[in-house]
Coordinates of C-alpha atoms and ligand atoms in Angstrom, one line a residue:
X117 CA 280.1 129.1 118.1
X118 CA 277.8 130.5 116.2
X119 CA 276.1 128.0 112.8
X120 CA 277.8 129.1 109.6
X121 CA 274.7 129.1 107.0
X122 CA 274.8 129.3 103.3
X123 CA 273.4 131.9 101.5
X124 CA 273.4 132.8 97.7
X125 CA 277.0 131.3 97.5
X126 CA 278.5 132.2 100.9
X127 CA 278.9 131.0 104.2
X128 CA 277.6 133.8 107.0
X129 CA 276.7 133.1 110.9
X130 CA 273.6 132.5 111.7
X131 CA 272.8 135.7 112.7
X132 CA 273.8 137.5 109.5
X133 CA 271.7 135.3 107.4
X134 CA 268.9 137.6 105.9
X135 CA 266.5 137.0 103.3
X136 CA 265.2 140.2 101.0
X137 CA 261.7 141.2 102.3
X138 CA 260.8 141.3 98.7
X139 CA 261.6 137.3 97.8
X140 CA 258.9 136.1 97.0
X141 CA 259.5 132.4 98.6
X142 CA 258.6 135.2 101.7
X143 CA 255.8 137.2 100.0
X144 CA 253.9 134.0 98.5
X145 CA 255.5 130.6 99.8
X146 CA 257.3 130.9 96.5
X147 CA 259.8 128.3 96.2
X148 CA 260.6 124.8 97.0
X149 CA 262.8 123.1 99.8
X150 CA 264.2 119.6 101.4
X151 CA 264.3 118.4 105.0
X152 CA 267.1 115.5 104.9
X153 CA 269.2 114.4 108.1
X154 CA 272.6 113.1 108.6
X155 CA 273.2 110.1 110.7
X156 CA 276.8 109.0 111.7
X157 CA 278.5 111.3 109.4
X158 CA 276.4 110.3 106.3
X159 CA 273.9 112.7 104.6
X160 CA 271.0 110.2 104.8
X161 CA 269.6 109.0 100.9
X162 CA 271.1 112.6 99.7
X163 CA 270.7 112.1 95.8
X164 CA 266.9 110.9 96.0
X165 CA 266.6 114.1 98.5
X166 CA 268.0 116.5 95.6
X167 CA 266.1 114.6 93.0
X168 CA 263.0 115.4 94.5
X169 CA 263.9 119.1 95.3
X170 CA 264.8 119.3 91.2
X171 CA 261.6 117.4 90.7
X172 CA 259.7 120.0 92.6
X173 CA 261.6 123.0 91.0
X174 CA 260.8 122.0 88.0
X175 CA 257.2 121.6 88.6
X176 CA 256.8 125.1 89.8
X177 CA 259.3 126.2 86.9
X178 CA 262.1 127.0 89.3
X179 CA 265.7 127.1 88.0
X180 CA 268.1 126.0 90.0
X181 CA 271.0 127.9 89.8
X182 CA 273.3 125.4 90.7
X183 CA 273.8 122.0 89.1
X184 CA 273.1 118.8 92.0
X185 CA 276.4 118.3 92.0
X186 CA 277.0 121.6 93.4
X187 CA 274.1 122.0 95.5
X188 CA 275.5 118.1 96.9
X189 CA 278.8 119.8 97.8
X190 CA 277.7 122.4 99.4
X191 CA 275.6 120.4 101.5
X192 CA 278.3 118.6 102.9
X193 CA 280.5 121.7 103.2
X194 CA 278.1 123.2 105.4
X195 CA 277.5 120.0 107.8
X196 CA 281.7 119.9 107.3
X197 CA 282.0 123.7 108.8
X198 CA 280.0 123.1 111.3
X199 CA 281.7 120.0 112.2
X200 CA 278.1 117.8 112.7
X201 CA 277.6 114.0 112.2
X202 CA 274.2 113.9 113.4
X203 CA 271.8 117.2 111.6
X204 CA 268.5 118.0 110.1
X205 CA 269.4 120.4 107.4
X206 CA 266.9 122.7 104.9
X207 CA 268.1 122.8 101.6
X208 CA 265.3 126.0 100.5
X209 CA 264.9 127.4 96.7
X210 CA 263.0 130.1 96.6
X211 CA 261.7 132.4 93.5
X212 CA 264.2 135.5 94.9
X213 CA 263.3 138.8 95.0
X214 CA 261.3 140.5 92.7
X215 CA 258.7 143.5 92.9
X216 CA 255.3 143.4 95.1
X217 CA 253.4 141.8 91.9
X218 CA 252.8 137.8 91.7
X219 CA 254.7 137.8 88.5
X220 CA 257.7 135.6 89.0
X221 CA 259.9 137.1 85.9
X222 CA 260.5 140.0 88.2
X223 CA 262.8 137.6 90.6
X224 CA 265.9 137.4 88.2
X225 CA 267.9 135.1 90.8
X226 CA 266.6 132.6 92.9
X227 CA 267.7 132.2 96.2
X228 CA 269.2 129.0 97.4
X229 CA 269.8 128.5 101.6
X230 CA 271.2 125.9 103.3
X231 CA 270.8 125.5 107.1
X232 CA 272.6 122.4 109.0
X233 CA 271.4 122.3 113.0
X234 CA 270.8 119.8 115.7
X235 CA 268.3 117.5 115.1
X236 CA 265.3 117.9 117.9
X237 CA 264.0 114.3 118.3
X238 CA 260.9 113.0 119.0
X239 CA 260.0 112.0 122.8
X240 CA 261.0 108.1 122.9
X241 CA 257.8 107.3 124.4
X242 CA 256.5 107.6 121.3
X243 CA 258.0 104.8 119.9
X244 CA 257.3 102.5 122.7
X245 CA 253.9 103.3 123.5
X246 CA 252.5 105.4 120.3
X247 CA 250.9 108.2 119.1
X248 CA 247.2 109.1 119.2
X249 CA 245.8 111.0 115.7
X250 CA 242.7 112.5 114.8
X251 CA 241.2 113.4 111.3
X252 CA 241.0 117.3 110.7
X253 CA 238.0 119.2 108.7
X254 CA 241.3 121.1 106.7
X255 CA 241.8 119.2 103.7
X256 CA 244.5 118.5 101.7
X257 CA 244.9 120.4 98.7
X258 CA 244.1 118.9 95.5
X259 CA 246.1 117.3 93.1
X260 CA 244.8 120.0 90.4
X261 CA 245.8 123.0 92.6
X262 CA 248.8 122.4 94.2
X263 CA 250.3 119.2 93.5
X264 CA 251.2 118.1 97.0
X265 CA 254.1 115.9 95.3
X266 CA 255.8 119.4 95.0
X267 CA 257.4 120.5 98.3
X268 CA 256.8 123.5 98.0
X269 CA 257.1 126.7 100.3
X270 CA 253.4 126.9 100.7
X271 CA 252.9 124.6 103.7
X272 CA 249.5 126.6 105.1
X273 CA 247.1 123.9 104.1
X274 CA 249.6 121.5 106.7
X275 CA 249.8 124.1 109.2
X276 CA 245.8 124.7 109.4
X277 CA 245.7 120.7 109.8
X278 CA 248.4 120.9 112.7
X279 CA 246.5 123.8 114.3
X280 CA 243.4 121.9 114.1
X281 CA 245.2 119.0 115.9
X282 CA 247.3 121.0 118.4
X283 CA 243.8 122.9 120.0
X284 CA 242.4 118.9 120.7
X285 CA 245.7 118.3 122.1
X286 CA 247.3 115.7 119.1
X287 CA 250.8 116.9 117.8
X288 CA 250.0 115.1 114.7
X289 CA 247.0 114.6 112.2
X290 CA 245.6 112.5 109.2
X291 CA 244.9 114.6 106.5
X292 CA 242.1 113.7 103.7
X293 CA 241.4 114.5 100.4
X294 CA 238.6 116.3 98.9
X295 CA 236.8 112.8 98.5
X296 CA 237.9 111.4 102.2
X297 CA 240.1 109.1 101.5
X298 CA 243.0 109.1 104.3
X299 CA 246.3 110.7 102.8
X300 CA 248.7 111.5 105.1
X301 CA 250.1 113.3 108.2
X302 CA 251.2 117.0 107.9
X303 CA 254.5 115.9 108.3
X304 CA 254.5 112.0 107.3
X305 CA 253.4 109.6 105.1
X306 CA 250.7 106.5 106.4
X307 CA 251.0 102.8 106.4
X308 CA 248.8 100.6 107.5
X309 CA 249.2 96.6 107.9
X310 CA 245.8 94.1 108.1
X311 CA 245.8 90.8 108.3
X312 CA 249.8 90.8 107.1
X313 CA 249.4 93.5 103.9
X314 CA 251.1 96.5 104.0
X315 CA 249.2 99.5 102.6
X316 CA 250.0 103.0 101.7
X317 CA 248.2 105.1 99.7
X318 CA 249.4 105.8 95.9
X319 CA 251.3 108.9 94.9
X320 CA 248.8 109.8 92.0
X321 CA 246.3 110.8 95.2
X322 CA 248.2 113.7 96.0
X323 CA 250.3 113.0 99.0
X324 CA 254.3 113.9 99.4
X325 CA 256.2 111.0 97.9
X326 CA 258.3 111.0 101.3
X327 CA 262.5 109.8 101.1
X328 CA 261.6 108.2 104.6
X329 CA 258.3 106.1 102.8
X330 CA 260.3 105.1 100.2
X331 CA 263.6 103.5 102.2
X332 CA 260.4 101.5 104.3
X333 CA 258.7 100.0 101.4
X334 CA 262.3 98.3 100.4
X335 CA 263.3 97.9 103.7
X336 CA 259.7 96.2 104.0
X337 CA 260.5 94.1 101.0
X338 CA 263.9 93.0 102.4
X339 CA 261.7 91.7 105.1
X340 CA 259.6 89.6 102.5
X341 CA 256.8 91.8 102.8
X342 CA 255.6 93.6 99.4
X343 CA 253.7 97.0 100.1
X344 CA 250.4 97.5 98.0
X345 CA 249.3 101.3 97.1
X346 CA 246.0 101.5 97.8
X347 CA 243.4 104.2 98.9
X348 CA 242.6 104.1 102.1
X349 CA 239.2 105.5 103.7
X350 CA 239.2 106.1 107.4
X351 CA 237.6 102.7 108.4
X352 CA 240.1 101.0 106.9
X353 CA 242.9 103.1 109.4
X354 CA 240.5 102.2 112.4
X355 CA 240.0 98.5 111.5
X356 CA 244.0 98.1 110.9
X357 CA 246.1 95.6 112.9
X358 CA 248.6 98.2 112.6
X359 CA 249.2 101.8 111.9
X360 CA 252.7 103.9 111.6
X361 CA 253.8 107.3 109.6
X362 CA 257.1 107.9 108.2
X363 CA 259.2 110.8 107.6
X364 CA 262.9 112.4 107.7
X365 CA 262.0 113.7 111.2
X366 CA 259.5 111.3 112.5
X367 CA 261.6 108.0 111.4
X368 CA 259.0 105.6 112.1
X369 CA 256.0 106.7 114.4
X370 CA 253.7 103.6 115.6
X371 CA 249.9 104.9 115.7
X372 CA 247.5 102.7 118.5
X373 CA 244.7 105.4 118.6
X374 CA 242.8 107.2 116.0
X375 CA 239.7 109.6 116.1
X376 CA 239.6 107.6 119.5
X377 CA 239.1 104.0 117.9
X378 CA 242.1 101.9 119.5
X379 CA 244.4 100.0 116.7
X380 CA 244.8 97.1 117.2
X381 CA 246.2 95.9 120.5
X382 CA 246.7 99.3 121.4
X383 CA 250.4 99.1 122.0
X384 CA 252.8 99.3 118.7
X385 CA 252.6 96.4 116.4
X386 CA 255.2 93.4 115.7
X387 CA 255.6 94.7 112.6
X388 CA 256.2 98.1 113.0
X389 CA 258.5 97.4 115.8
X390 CA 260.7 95.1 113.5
X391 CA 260.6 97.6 110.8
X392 CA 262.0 101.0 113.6
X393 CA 264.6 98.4 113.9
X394 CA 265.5 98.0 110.5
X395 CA 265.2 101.5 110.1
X396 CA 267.9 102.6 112.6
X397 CA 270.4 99.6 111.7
X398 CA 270.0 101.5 108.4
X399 CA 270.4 104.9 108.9
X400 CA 274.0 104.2 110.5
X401 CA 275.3 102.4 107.7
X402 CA 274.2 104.0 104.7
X403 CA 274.6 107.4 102.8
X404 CA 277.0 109.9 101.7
X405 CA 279.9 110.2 103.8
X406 CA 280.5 113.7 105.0
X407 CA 284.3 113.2 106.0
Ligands
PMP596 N1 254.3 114.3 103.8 C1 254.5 115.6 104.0 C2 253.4 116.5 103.8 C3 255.8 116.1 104.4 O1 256.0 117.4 104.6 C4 256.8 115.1 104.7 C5 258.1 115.6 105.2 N2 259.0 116.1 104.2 C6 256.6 113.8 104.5 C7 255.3 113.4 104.0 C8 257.6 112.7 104.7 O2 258.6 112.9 103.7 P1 260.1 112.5 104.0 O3 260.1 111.0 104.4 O4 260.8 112.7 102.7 O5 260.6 113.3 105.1

């Protein structure tokens, strides 16, 4: 059967779901959106998900026109319809349509989508051997133009960063800021662990405050390890003991090469290992229930 998708307060299939031309979420990366999954019939740390996508609406002066309640229930109405436990679903906001101009009072009614699907996972061998990253030239944006705590539409600056990886043959990449300091993937947030500190860089540097980063620094602290947000410069991400990114998709990735230094042993670290586990014992126990 067809996926029933919701669209500006209805359910359509898949193949009926269209999107003005003239929305400007399509014209200028207008608009915000979520990626959250649901494990085990639970939508996976739902509320902070919609917290952050109100967060980032509000940023980019984005009303909502539905209340988190709402958008909650229809979240869970969709997975229900199309009768998933395990899903990655988009939750996207975007300006609406409006004319050909920039000017976002033209778009009178923002558009709201949600899409629930099979998740695609990653290859296990990632998890048991690890990934291999590079640094890319592409920058992240600043703080001062695009906030990248907003999750916005606009995801070119992460796309030019994956390109750049994808033509040396890395499906992932470190990003850096303006100053080159080490921020994140395009897709996941950094930790590194030396000498038995955990270290991620702070959220005032400009990196996606990620639902995945936050569930490992408590599951870290469960663990009796205390995270410390601190910049981080690309030596210190060669010189690590360990090295793993986190996000909705990604879980928890181990890292043993980067910019072709090896970490550590090479292999994934004790601690990361301990913390995947964590992780998934987590992710089947926890969140809103669906049925
Ligand atoms: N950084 C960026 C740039 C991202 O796009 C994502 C994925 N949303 C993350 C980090 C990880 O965030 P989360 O754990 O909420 O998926």
């Amino acid at each position: 059967m067809e996926r029933l998708i919701y669209i500006d307060g209805r359910h359509v299939p898949k193949s009926e779901a269209k999107v003005s031309v003239f929305d400007h979420g399509f014209l200028y990366g207008d608009g915000v959106f979520e990626g959250i999954r649901a494990y085990n019939s639970r939508v996976f740390h739902l509320d902070e998900h919609l917290e952050r996508l109100y967060q980032s609406a509000k940023a980019i002066m984005l009303e909502v026109p539905l209340e988190p309640k709402e958008m909650e229930a229809v979240v869970l109405e969709t997975l229900r319809l199309n009768n998933l436990k395990d899903a990655y679903i988009r939750l996207i906001v975007s300006r609406g349509a409006g004319d050909l101009g920039l000017d976002p009072r033209k778009c009178p009614k923002p558009c709201v989508v949600v899409i629930a699907d099979d998740i695609v996972l990653y290859d296990p061998q990632v998890y048991q051997k690890g990934m291999a990253v590079i640094t890319v030239p592409t920058r992240r944006v600043s703080v001062d133009s695009l906030n990248p705590r907003v999750k916005s539409l606009n995801y070119l600056n992460n796309i030019l960063a994956k390109i750049e990886g994808y033509l040396q043959g890395y499906p992932e990449v470190l990003m850096l800021n303006p100053e080159g300091y080490v921020l994140e993937g395009t897709g996941d947030n950094i930790f590194l662990v030396k000498r038995g500190r955990v270290i991620t860089p702070p959220a005032y540097q400009g990196i996606l405050e990620g639902i995945t980063r936050a569930v490992v620094i408590d599951l870290l602290k469960e663990m009796g390890v205390e995270v410390e947000f601190t910049p981080i410069t690309r030596h210190d991400v060669y010189v690590a003991d360990e090295v793993f990114l986190t996000g909705t998709a990604a879980e928890v990735v181990p890292v043993v090469n980067a910019d072709s230094r090896v970490i550590g042993e090479g292999v994934p670290g004790d601690l990361t290992r301990r913390l995947l586990e964590a992780f998934r014992d987590h992710t089947q126990v926890s969140g809103t229930p669906i049925y």
